[in-house]
């Protein structure tokens, strides 16, 4: 016997965006015929879609500004360093980036800067563009048409683990987000002021992977939405923290137990999708929306 329940994943989504297209109702199937008698629930995650590209632009910018506020709360700020980029839904050959030397905790949607592939702002702005940030994100968006958003900051644990020039190990369930989906850029070429260094980072990421550890530098993650890229960044930062703690314990004689290949692959397949990662960021976005009163939406 099976019972079909019609539901939407984000009926209670708190978002002030205008023109948001409501997700198409999904079919969540509760199957009582499974061998163990446990009801199986599927199709609970839905990424909003839009018919109006201008409405999509506004929604994505608001989530980008929200990501900066979340990153500020989590301590991922480092002076003028760090950036998130967003491919423009209206003009996909251009992207939005945060203003240079503005604290993540102050960024608003209206502060974001739309630049073309040469770094020229396409709308009036009182802010400057971070040259290193532009070089990294311009090369990435050009090399990876599938990437709509990318996050890079000098977070504390990611920066510390990057000194080893090694990937993380599959130490826990959340590390499996990165199973066969994490690169290491081993050739630190100094602060990214040159086009070549940005291209080298994009090459290190490769044609399909979504995350890269930049040796002696930090972390970079990307995704189809800002939400996915931000969720991956937070997860990778936590994975680096776990790795550092595990290494310290191992140095004192504690033996690490690494998740097996088959188990890691299965966990990645089930929990590492764009929809799950989008949902991973949803609670953070909604909490920062409540805590700030939504001032970053301006």
PDB file of C-alpha atoms in Angstrom:
ATOM      1  CA  UNK A   1       0.000   0.000   0.000  1.00  0.00           C
ATOM      2  CA  UNK A   2       1.269   3.505  -0.752  1.00  0.00           C
ATOM      3  CA  UNK A   3      -0.097   6.876   0.318  1.00  0.00           C
ATOM      4  CA  UNK A   4       0.658   9.986  -1.741  1.00  0.00           C
ATOM      5  CA  UNK A   5       0.899  13.347  -0.012  1.00  0.00           C
ATOM      6  CA  UNK A   6       1.021  16.571  -2.035  1.00  0.00           C
ATOM      7  CA  UNK A   7       3.206  19.161  -0.333  1.00  0.00           C
ATOM      8  CA  UNK A   8       5.632  21.986  -1.033  1.00  0.00           C
ATOM      9  CA  UNK A   9       9.034  22.169   0.523  1.00  0.00           C
ATOM     10  CA  UNK A  10       8.935  25.840   1.407  1.00  0.00           C
ATOM     11  CA  UNK A  11       5.334  26.667   2.293  1.00  0.00           C
ATOM     12  CA  UNK A  12       6.644  28.682   5.220  1.00  0.00           C
ATOM     13  CA  UNK A  13       9.522  30.363   3.373  1.00  0.00           C
ATOM     14  CA  UNK A  14      10.057  33.810   4.879  1.00  0.00           C
ATOM     15  CA  UNK A  15      11.294  35.990   2.030  1.00  0.00           C
ATOM     16  CA  UNK A  16      10.374  39.587   1.200  1.00  0.00           C
ATOM     17  CA  UNK A  17      11.265  39.229  -2.492  1.00  0.00           C
ATOM     18  CA  UNK A  18       8.573  40.362  -4.893  1.00  0.00           C
ATOM     19  CA  UNK A  19       7.802  38.254  -7.933  1.00  0.00           C
ATOM     20  CA  UNK A  20       8.941  34.993  -6.351  1.00  0.00           C
ATOM     21  CA  UNK A  21       7.520  32.093  -8.306  1.00  0.00           C
ATOM     22  CA  UNK A  22       6.050  29.542  -5.924  1.00  0.00           C
ATOM     23  CA  UNK A  23       7.589  26.076  -6.184  1.00  0.00           C
ATOM     24  CA  UNK A  24       5.559  23.572  -8.135  1.00  0.00           C
ATOM     25  CA  UNK A  25       3.977  21.105  -5.676  1.00  0.00           C
ATOM     26  CA  UNK A  26       6.062  17.986  -5.338  1.00  0.00           C
ATOM     27  CA  UNK A  27       4.886  14.464  -4.749  1.00  0.00           C
ATOM     28  CA  UNK A  28       6.129  13.076  -1.423  1.00  0.00           C
ATOM     29  CA  UNK A  29       5.475   9.353  -1.366  1.00  0.00           C
ATOM     30  CA  UNK A  30       5.072   7.430   1.866  1.00  0.00           C
ATOM     31  CA  UNK A  31       5.641   3.792   0.976  1.00  0.00           C
ATOM     32  CA  UNK A  32       4.451   1.332   3.600  1.00  0.00           C
ATOM     33  CA  UNK A  33       5.398  -1.643   1.426  1.00  0.00           C
ATOM     34  CA  UNK A  34       9.123  -1.340   2.083  1.00  0.00           C
ATOM     35  CA  UNK A  35      10.742  -4.461   3.517  1.00  0.00           C
ATOM     36  CA  UNK A  36      11.356  -2.947   6.934  1.00  0.00           C
ATOM     37  CA  UNK A  37       7.922  -1.317   7.125  1.00  0.00           C
ATOM     38  CA  UNK A  38       9.431   2.163   7.508  1.00  0.00           C
ATOM     39  CA  UNK A  39       7.722   4.919   5.539  1.00  0.00           C
ATOM     40  CA  UNK A  40      10.000   6.448   2.919  1.00  0.00           C
ATOM     41  CA  UNK A  41       9.745  10.198   2.332  1.00  0.00           C
ATOM     42  CA  UNK A  42      11.153  11.673  -0.872  1.00  0.00           C
ATOM     43  CA  UNK A  43      11.160  14.961  -2.789  1.00  0.00           C
ATOM     44  CA  UNK A  44      11.153  17.369   0.131  1.00  0.00           C
ATOM     45  CA  UNK A  45      13.649  19.899  -1.262  1.00  0.00           C
ATOM     46  CA  UNK A  46      12.766  22.407  -3.954  1.00  0.00           C
ATOM     47  CA  UNK A  47      14.833  25.303  -5.276  1.00  0.00           C
ATOM     48  CA  UNK A  48      12.566  28.194  -6.335  1.00  0.00           C
ATOM     49  CA  UNK A  49      12.332  28.887 -10.062  1.00  0.00           C
ATOM     50  CA  UNK A  50      11.340  32.099 -11.827  1.00  0.00           C
ATOM     51  CA  UNK A  51       9.712  33.105 -15.082  1.00  0.00           C
ATOM     52  CA  UNK A  52      10.780  36.738 -14.557  1.00  0.00           C
ATOM     53  CA  UNK A  53      14.584  37.027 -14.691  1.00  0.00           C
ATOM     54  CA  UNK A  54      14.473  40.431 -12.992  1.00  0.00           C
ATOM     55  CA  UNK A  55      12.582  38.913 -10.068  1.00  0.00           C
ATOM     56  CA  UNK A  56      15.157  36.125  -9.963  1.00  0.00           C
ATOM     57  CA  UNK A  57      17.931  38.724  -9.923  1.00  0.00           C
ATOM     58  CA  UNK A  58      16.417  40.512  -6.931  1.00  0.00           C
ATOM     59  CA  UNK A  59      15.794  37.268  -5.024  1.00  0.00           C
ATOM     60  CA  UNK A  60      19.339  36.036  -5.672  1.00  0.00           C
ATOM     61  CA  UNK A  61      20.868  39.376  -4.634  1.00  0.00           C
ATOM     62  CA  UNK A  62      18.922  39.289  -1.384  1.00  0.00           C
ATOM     63  CA  UNK A  63      20.175  35.792  -0.636  1.00  0.00           C
ATOM     64  CA  UNK A  64      23.713  36.899  -1.531  1.00  0.00           C
ATOM     65  CA  UNK A  65      23.478  39.806   0.919  1.00  0.00           C
ATOM     66  CA  UNK A  66      22.050  37.388   3.488  1.00  0.00           C
ATOM     67  CA  UNK A  67      25.018  35.065   2.962  1.00  0.00           C
ATOM     68  CA  UNK A  68      27.401  37.899   3.825  1.00  0.00           C
ATOM     69  CA  UNK A  69      25.502  38.535   7.052  1.00  0.00           C
ATOM     70  CA  UNK A  70      25.649  34.842   7.937  1.00  0.00           C
ATOM     71  CA  UNK A  71      29.389  34.766   7.187  1.00  0.00           C
ATOM     72  CA  UNK A  72      29.911  37.821   9.403  1.00  0.00           C
ATOM     73  CA  UNK A  73      28.036  36.106  12.222  1.00  0.00           C
ATOM     74  CA  UNK A  74      30.150  32.966  11.824  1.00  0.00           C
ATOM     75  CA  UNK A  75      33.428  34.922  11.946  1.00  0.00           C
ATOM     76  CA  UNK A  76      34.490  34.526   8.320  1.00  0.00           C
ATOM     77  CA  UNK A  77      35.457  38.185   7.942  1.00  0.00           C
ATOM     78  CA  UNK A  78      39.055  39.332   7.486  1.00  0.00           C
ATOM     79  CA  UNK A  79      39.361  43.054   6.981  1.00  0.00           C
ATOM     80  CA  UNK A  80      38.876  43.898   3.312  1.00  0.00           C
ATOM     81  CA  UNK A  81      39.426  40.310   2.155  1.00  0.00           C
ATOM     82  CA  UNK A  82      36.788  37.833   1.071  1.00  0.00           C
ATOM     83  CA  UNK A  83      34.134  37.843  -1.613  1.00  0.00           C
ATOM     84  CA  UNK A  84      31.043  36.159  -2.990  1.00  0.00           C
ATOM     85  CA  UNK A  85      30.032  36.390  -6.634  1.00  0.00           C
ATOM     86  CA  UNK A  86      26.710  35.782  -8.368  1.00  0.00           C
ATOM     87  CA  UNK A  87      26.184  35.250 -12.080  1.00  0.00           C
ATOM     88  CA  UNK A  88      23.511  37.713 -13.209  1.00  0.00           C
ATOM     89  CA  UNK A  89      20.302  35.946 -14.313  1.00  0.00           C
ATOM     90  CA  UNK A  90      19.505  38.795 -16.727  1.00  0.00           C
ATOM     91  CA  UNK A  91      23.000  39.087 -18.208  1.00  0.00           C
ATOM     92  CA  UNK A  92      24.751  35.737 -17.636  1.00  0.00           C
ATOM     93  CA  UNK A  93      28.051  37.046 -19.034  1.00  0.00           C
ATOM     94  CA  UNK A  94      28.247  39.445 -16.061  1.00  0.00           C
ATOM     95  CA  UNK A  95      28.304  38.891 -12.316  1.00  0.00           C
ATOM     96  CA  UNK A  96      27.614  40.628  -9.013  1.00  0.00           C
ATOM     97  CA  UNK A  97      30.321  41.014  -6.382  1.00  0.00           C
ATOM     98  CA  UNK A  98      30.502  42.650  -2.972  1.00  0.00           C
ATOM     99  CA  UNK A  99      31.937  46.156  -2.554  1.00  0.00           C
ATOM    100  CA  UNK A 100      35.595  46.331  -1.564  1.00  0.00           C
ATOM    101  CA  UNK A 101      36.387  47.100   2.077  1.00  0.00           C
ATOM    102  CA  UNK A 102      32.791  46.932   3.340  1.00  0.00           C
ATOM    103  CA  UNK A 103      32.276  44.659   6.352  1.00  0.00           C
ATOM    104  CA  UNK A 104      30.210  41.566   5.580  1.00  0.00           C
ATOM    105  CA  UNK A 105      27.895  42.555   8.430  1.00  0.00           C
ATOM    106  CA  UNK A 106      27.009  45.803   6.664  1.00  0.00           C
ATOM    107  CA  UNK A 107      26.464  44.566   3.100  1.00  0.00           C
ATOM    108  CA  UNK A 108      23.008  45.196   1.616  1.00  0.00           C
ATOM    109  CA  UNK A 109      21.542  43.959  -1.642  1.00  0.00           C
ATOM    110  CA  UNK A 110      21.708  47.500  -3.046  1.00  0.00           C
ATOM    111  CA  UNK A 111      25.463  47.663  -2.320  1.00  0.00           C
ATOM    112  CA  UNK A 112      26.342  44.770  -4.631  1.00  0.00           C
ATOM    113  CA  UNK A 113      28.186  45.689  -7.827  1.00  0.00           C
ATOM    114  CA  UNK A 114      27.370  44.297 -11.273  1.00  0.00           C
ATOM    115  CA  UNK A 115      30.534  43.996 -13.371  1.00  0.00           C
ATOM    116  CA  UNK A 116      31.256  42.777 -16.879  1.00  0.00           C
ATOM    117  CA  UNK A 117      34.062  40.394 -17.837  1.00  0.00           C
ATOM    118  CA  UNK A 118      36.529  43.298 -17.844  1.00  0.00           C
ATOM    119  CA  UNK A 119      35.623  44.416 -14.337  1.00  0.00           C
ATOM    120  CA  UNK A 120      33.693  47.519 -15.352  1.00  0.00           C
ATOM    121  CA  UNK A 121      30.704  48.343 -13.108  1.00  0.00           C
ATOM    122  CA  UNK A 122      27.544  48.433 -15.224  1.00  0.00           C
ATOM    123  CA  UNK A 123      25.461  50.480 -12.789  1.00  0.00           C
ATOM    124  CA  UNK A 124      26.300  53.610 -10.794  1.00  0.00           C
ATOM    125  CA  UNK A 125      28.027  52.764  -7.495  1.00  0.00           C
ATOM    126  CA  UNK A 126      29.930  54.649  -4.813  1.00  0.00           C
ATOM    127  CA  UNK A 127      32.007  51.555  -4.029  1.00  0.00           C
ATOM    128  CA  UNK A 128      35.190  50.019  -5.401  1.00  0.00           C
ATOM    129  CA  UNK A 129      35.696  46.480  -6.739  1.00  0.00           C
ATOM    130  CA  UNK A 130      38.233  44.173  -5.090  1.00  0.00           C
ATOM    131  CA  UNK A 131      40.760  43.472  -7.859  1.00  0.00           C
ATOM    132  CA  UNK A 132      41.872  40.106  -6.463  1.00  0.00           C
ATOM    133  CA  UNK A 133      38.257  39.086  -5.985  1.00  0.00           C
ATOM    134  CA  UNK A 134      37.385  40.055  -9.533  1.00  0.00           C
ATOM    135  CA  UNK A 135      40.328  38.097 -10.973  1.00  0.00           C
ATOM    136  CA  UNK A 136      39.312  34.919  -9.158  1.00  0.00           C
ATOM    137  CA  UNK A 137      35.600  35.082  -9.891  1.00  0.00           C
ATOM    138  CA  UNK A 138      35.902  36.297 -13.488  1.00  0.00           C
ATOM    139  CA  UNK A 139      38.121  33.331 -14.365  1.00  0.00           C
ATOM    140  CA  UNK A 140      35.842  30.916 -12.521  1.00  0.00           C
ATOM    141  CA  UNK A 141      32.602  32.101 -14.134  1.00  0.00           C
ATOM    142  CA  UNK A 142      34.216  32.048 -17.567  1.00  0.00           C
ATOM    143  CA  UNK A 143      35.589  28.519 -17.138  1.00  0.00           C
ATOM    144  CA  UNK A 144      32.455  27.078 -15.515  1.00  0.00           C
ATOM    145  CA  UNK A 145      29.134  28.073 -17.139  1.00  0.00           C
ATOM    146  CA  UNK A 146      27.372  25.772 -14.658  1.00  0.00           C
ATOM    147  CA  UNK A 147      28.548  27.851 -11.698  1.00  0.00           C
ATOM    148  CA  UNK A 148      26.197  30.670 -10.738  1.00  0.00           C
ATOM    149  CA  UNK A 149      27.746  31.582  -7.396  1.00  0.00           C
ATOM    150  CA  UNK A 150      31.091  31.264  -5.653  1.00  0.00           C
ATOM    151  CA  UNK A 151      32.309  32.008  -2.115  1.00  0.00           C
ATOM    152  CA  UNK A 152      35.859  32.720  -0.969  1.00  0.00           C
ATOM    153  CA  UNK A 153      36.883  34.094   2.397  1.00  0.00           C
ATOM    154  CA  UNK A 154      39.869  33.734   4.713  1.00  0.00           C
ATOM    155  CA  UNK A 155      38.001  31.754   7.374  1.00  0.00           C
ATOM    156  CA  UNK A 156      40.106  30.660  10.357  1.00  0.00           C
ATOM    157  CA  UNK A 157      40.065  26.863  10.095  1.00  0.00           C
ATOM    158  CA  UNK A 158      40.114  26.768   6.303  1.00  0.00           C
ATOM    159  CA  UNK A 159      43.100  29.092   6.279  1.00  0.00           C
ATOM    160  CA  UNK A 160      44.890  26.971   8.884  1.00  0.00           C
ATOM    161  CA  UNK A 161      44.262  23.637   7.123  1.00  0.00           C
ATOM    162  CA  UNK A 162      45.230  25.145   3.757  1.00  0.00           C
ATOM    163  CA  UNK A 163      48.806  25.359   5.043  1.00  0.00           C
ATOM    164  CA  UNK A 164      49.099  21.583   4.559  1.00  0.00           C
ATOM    165  CA  UNK A 165      48.085  21.650   0.888  1.00  0.00           C
ATOM    166  CA  UNK A 166      46.016  18.502   1.408  1.00  0.00           C
ATOM    167  CA  UNK A 167      42.325  17.585   1.016  1.00  0.00           C
ATOM    168  CA  UNK A 168      40.225  16.714   4.037  1.00  0.00           C
ATOM    169  CA  UNK A 169      39.565  13.111   5.006  1.00  0.00           C
ATOM    170  CA  UNK A 170      36.153  11.486   5.290  1.00  0.00           C
ATOM    171  CA  UNK A 171      36.082  11.795   9.074  1.00  0.00           C
ATOM    172  CA  UNK A 172      32.345  12.237   9.567  1.00  0.00           C
ATOM    173  CA  UNK A 173      29.041  12.342   7.722  1.00  0.00           C
ATOM    174  CA  UNK A 174      29.245  16.008   6.755  1.00  0.00           C
ATOM    175  CA  UNK A 175      32.721  15.541   5.280  1.00  0.00           C
ATOM    176  CA  UNK A 176      31.063  13.297   2.710  1.00  0.00           C
ATOM    177  CA  UNK A 177      29.646  16.408   1.025  1.00  0.00           C
ATOM    178  CA  UNK A 178      33.137  16.607  -0.479  1.00  0.00           C
ATOM    179  CA  UNK A 179      33.676  12.994  -1.479  1.00  0.00           C
ATOM    180  CA  UNK A 180      35.243  13.108  -4.959  1.00  0.00           C
ATOM    181  CA  UNK A 181      34.156  16.754  -5.083  1.00  0.00           C
ATOM    182  CA  UNK A 182      37.131  18.641  -3.645  1.00  0.00           C
ATOM    183  CA  UNK A 183      40.329  19.867  -5.286  1.00  0.00           C
ATOM    184  CA  UNK A 184      43.539  21.339  -3.908  1.00  0.00           C
ATOM    185  CA  UNK A 185      45.343  24.213  -5.597  1.00  0.00           C
ATOM    186  CA  UNK A 186      48.940  23.578  -4.574  1.00  0.00           C
ATOM    187  CA  UNK A 187      50.661  26.439  -6.361  1.00  0.00           C
ATOM    188  CA  UNK A 188      50.155  29.554  -4.268  1.00  0.00           C
ATOM    189  CA  UNK A 189      51.160  32.393  -6.556  1.00  0.00           C
ATOM    190  CA  UNK A 190      50.751  35.321  -4.206  1.00  0.00           C
ATOM    191  CA  UNK A 191      47.845  37.708  -3.885  1.00  0.00           C
ATOM    192  CA  UNK A 192      45.665  37.329  -6.987  1.00  0.00           C
ATOM    193  CA  UNK A 193      46.334  40.505  -8.950  1.00  0.00           C
ATOM    194  CA  UNK A 194      47.081  38.752 -12.218  1.00  0.00           C
ATOM    195  CA  UNK A 195      44.730  37.103 -14.679  1.00  0.00           C
ATOM    196  CA  UNK A 196      46.894  33.974 -14.809  1.00  0.00           C
ATOM    197  CA  UNK A 197      46.541  33.240 -11.093  1.00  0.00           C
ATOM    198  CA  UNK A 198      42.743  33.428 -11.318  1.00  0.00           C
ATOM    199  CA  UNK A 199      42.836  31.035 -14.271  1.00  0.00           C
ATOM    200  CA  UNK A 200      45.084  28.647 -12.337  1.00  0.00           C
ATOM    201  CA  UNK A 201      42.564  28.519  -9.491  1.00  0.00           C
ATOM    202  CA  UNK A 202      39.750  27.803 -11.964  1.00  0.00           C
ATOM    203  CA  UNK A 203      41.849  25.010 -13.520  1.00  0.00           C
ATOM    204  CA  UNK A 204      42.501  23.513 -10.096  1.00  0.00           C
ATOM    205  CA  UNK A 205      38.766  23.436  -9.414  1.00  0.00           C
ATOM    206  CA  UNK A 206      38.330  21.520 -12.641  1.00  0.00           C
ATOM    207  CA  UNK A 207      35.305  20.998 -14.897  1.00  0.00           C
ATOM    208  CA  UNK A 208      32.917  19.482 -12.354  1.00  0.00           C
ATOM    209  CA  UNK A 209      34.018  19.933  -8.736  1.00  0.00           C
ATOM    210  CA  UNK A 210      32.439  22.556  -6.514  1.00  0.00           C
ATOM    211  CA  UNK A 211      35.068  23.114  -3.832  1.00  0.00           C
ATOM    212  CA  UNK A 212      38.796  23.765  -3.711  1.00  0.00           C
ATOM    213  CA  UNK A 213      41.331  24.286  -0.952  1.00  0.00           C
ATOM    214  CA  UNK A 214      43.753  27.032  -1.935  1.00  0.00           C
ATOM    215  CA  UNK A 215      47.118  26.165  -0.405  1.00  0.00           C
ATOM    216  CA  UNK A 216      48.392  28.819   2.028  1.00  0.00           C
ATOM    217  CA  UNK A 217      45.299  30.854   1.253  1.00  0.00           C
ATOM    218  CA  UNK A 218      41.861  29.521   2.180  1.00  0.00           C
ATOM    219  CA  UNK A 219      38.728  27.928   0.778  1.00  0.00           C
ATOM    220  CA  UNK A 220      36.568  28.463  -2.302  1.00  0.00           C
ATOM    221  CA  UNK A 221      33.200  26.839  -2.970  1.00  0.00           C
ATOM    222  CA  UNK A 222      30.625  27.255  -5.692  1.00  0.00           C
ATOM    223  CA  UNK A 223      27.161  26.134  -6.730  1.00  0.00           C
ATOM    224  CA  UNK A 224      24.048  26.727  -8.765  1.00  0.00           C
ATOM    225  CA  UNK A 225      22.755  29.178  -6.136  1.00  0.00           C
ATOM    226  CA  UNK A 226      24.381  31.394  -3.529  1.00  0.00           C
ATOM    227  CA  UNK A 227      22.657  29.230  -0.936  1.00  0.00           C
ATOM    228  CA  UNK A 228      24.367  26.068  -2.198  1.00  0.00           C
ATOM    229  CA  UNK A 229      27.789  27.715  -2.406  1.00  0.00           C
ATOM    230  CA  UNK A 230      27.417  29.237   1.081  1.00  0.00           C
ATOM    231  CA  UNK A 231      26.266  25.940   2.584  1.00  0.00           C
ATOM    232  CA  UNK A 232      29.279  24.188   1.058  1.00  0.00           C
ATOM    233  CA  UNK A 233      31.629  26.848   2.389  1.00  0.00           C
ATOM    234  CA  UNK A 234      30.278  26.509   5.920  1.00  0.00           C
ATOM    235  CA  UNK A 235      30.472  22.718   5.698  1.00  0.00           C
ATOM    236  CA  UNK A 236      34.055  22.814   4.397  1.00  0.00           C
ATOM    237  CA  UNK A 237      35.120  25.243   7.114  1.00  0.00           C
ATOM    238  CA  UNK A 238      33.663  22.876   9.721  1.00  0.00           C
ATOM    239  CA  UNK A 239      35.360  19.921   8.032  1.00  0.00           C
ATOM    240  CA  UNK A 240      38.701  21.714   8.250  1.00  0.00           C
ATOM    241  CA  UNK A 241      38.088  22.350  11.943  1.00  0.00           C
ATOM    242  CA  UNK A 242      37.302  18.662  12.483  1.00  0.00           C
ATOM    243  CA  UNK A 243      40.416  17.686  10.526  1.00  0.00           C
ATOM    244  CA  UNK A 244      42.665  19.907  12.636  1.00  0.00           C
ATOM    245  CA  UNK A 245      41.186  18.534  15.859  1.00  0.00           C
ATOM    246  CA  UNK A 246      41.530  14.970  14.618  1.00  0.00           C
ATOM    247  CA  UNK A 247      45.141  15.552  13.592  1.00  0.00           C
ATOM    248  CA  UNK A 248      45.934  16.931  17.040  1.00  0.00           C
ATOM    249  CA  UNK A 249      44.340  13.901  18.702  1.00  0.00           C
ATOM    250  CA  UNK A 250      46.108  11.509  16.329  1.00  0.00           C
ATOM    251  CA  UNK A 251      49.448  13.123  17.176  1.00  0.00           C
ATOM    252  CA  UNK A 252      48.791  12.080  20.773  1.00  0.00           C
ATOM    253  CA  UNK A 253      48.154   8.467  19.899  1.00  0.00           C
ATOM    254  CA  UNK A 254      44.431   8.385  19.049  1.00  0.00           C
ATOM    255  CA  UNK A 255      43.731   6.408  15.880  1.00  0.00           C
ATOM    256  CA  UNK A 256      41.441   7.969  13.272  1.00  0.00           C
ATOM    257  CA  UNK A 257      38.659   5.912  11.730  1.00  0.00           C
ATOM    258  CA  UNK A 258      38.000   6.956   8.124  1.00  0.00           C
ATOM    259  CA  UNK A 259      34.623   6.398   6.449  1.00  0.00           C
ATOM    260  CA  UNK A 260      34.831   3.730   3.758  1.00  0.00           C
ATOM    261  CA  UNK A 261      34.673   4.507   0.039  1.00  0.00           C
ATOM    262  CA  UNK A 262      31.260   2.888  -0.512  1.00  0.00           C
ATOM    263  CA  UNK A 263      29.717   4.565   2.525  1.00  0.00           C
ATOM    264  CA  UNK A 264      31.163   7.955   1.605  1.00  0.00           C
ATOM    265  CA  UNK A 265      29.898   7.655  -1.973  1.00  0.00           C
ATOM    266  CA  UNK A 266      26.419   6.676  -0.789  1.00  0.00           C
ATOM    267  CA  UNK A 267      26.282   9.563   1.688  1.00  0.00           C
ATOM    268  CA  UNK A 268      27.461  12.027  -0.971  1.00  0.00           C
ATOM    269  CA  UNK A 269      24.798  10.786  -3.390  1.00  0.00           C
ATOM    270  CA  UNK A 270      21.997  11.187  -0.855  1.00  0.00           C
ATOM    271  CA  UNK A 271      23.009  14.336   1.003  1.00  0.00           C
ATOM    272  CA  UNK A 272      25.305  16.241  -1.342  1.00  0.00           C
ATOM    273  CA  UNK A 273      22.758  17.364  -3.925  1.00  0.00           C
ATOM    274  CA  UNK A 274      22.043  20.968  -4.856  1.00  0.00           C
ATOM    275  CA  UNK A 275      18.579  20.701  -3.289  1.00  0.00           C
ATOM    276  CA  UNK A 276      19.866  19.389   0.045  1.00  0.00           C
ATOM    277  CA  UNK A 277      22.607  22.006   0.200  1.00  0.00           C
ATOM    278  CA  UNK A 278      20.101  24.741  -0.641  1.00  0.00           C
ATOM    279  CA  UNK A 279      18.030  23.506   2.291  1.00  0.00           C
ATOM    280  CA  UNK A 280      21.118  23.403   4.530  1.00  0.00           C
ATOM    281  CA  UNK A 281      21.463  27.170   4.122  1.00  0.00           C
ATOM    282  CA  UNK A 282      17.745  27.899   4.556  1.00  0.00           C
ATOM    283  CA  UNK A 283      17.738  27.915   8.400  1.00  0.00           C
ATOM    284  CA  UNK A 284      20.791  30.205   8.479  1.00  0.00           C
ATOM    285  CA  UNK A 285      19.141  32.617   6.039  1.00  0.00           C
ATOM    286  CA  UNK A 286      15.862  32.693   7.928  1.00  0.00           C
ATOM    287  CA  UNK A 287      17.612  33.212  11.268  1.00  0.00           C
ATOM    288  CA  UNK A 288      19.703  36.126   9.994  1.00  0.00           C
ATOM    289  CA  UNK A 289      16.550  37.571   8.416  1.00  0.00           C
ATOM    290  CA  UNK A 290      14.897  37.562  11.841  1.00  0.00           C
ATOM    291  CA  UNK A 291      17.936  38.829  13.741  1.00  0.00           C
ATOM    292  CA  UNK A 292      18.546  41.787  11.410  1.00  0.00           C
ATOM    293  CA  UNK A 293      14.929  42.628  10.683  1.00  0.00           C
ATOM    294  CA  UNK A 294      15.774  42.097   7.023  1.00  0.00           C
ATOM    295  CA  UNK A 295      17.773  45.305   6.665  1.00  0.00           C
ATOM    296  CA  UNK A 296      20.143  43.582   4.207  1.00  0.00           C
ATOM    297  CA  UNK A 297      17.249  43.260   1.730  1.00  0.00           C
ATOM    298  CA  UNK A 298      17.383  46.998   1.018  1.00  0.00           C
TER     299      UNK A 298
END
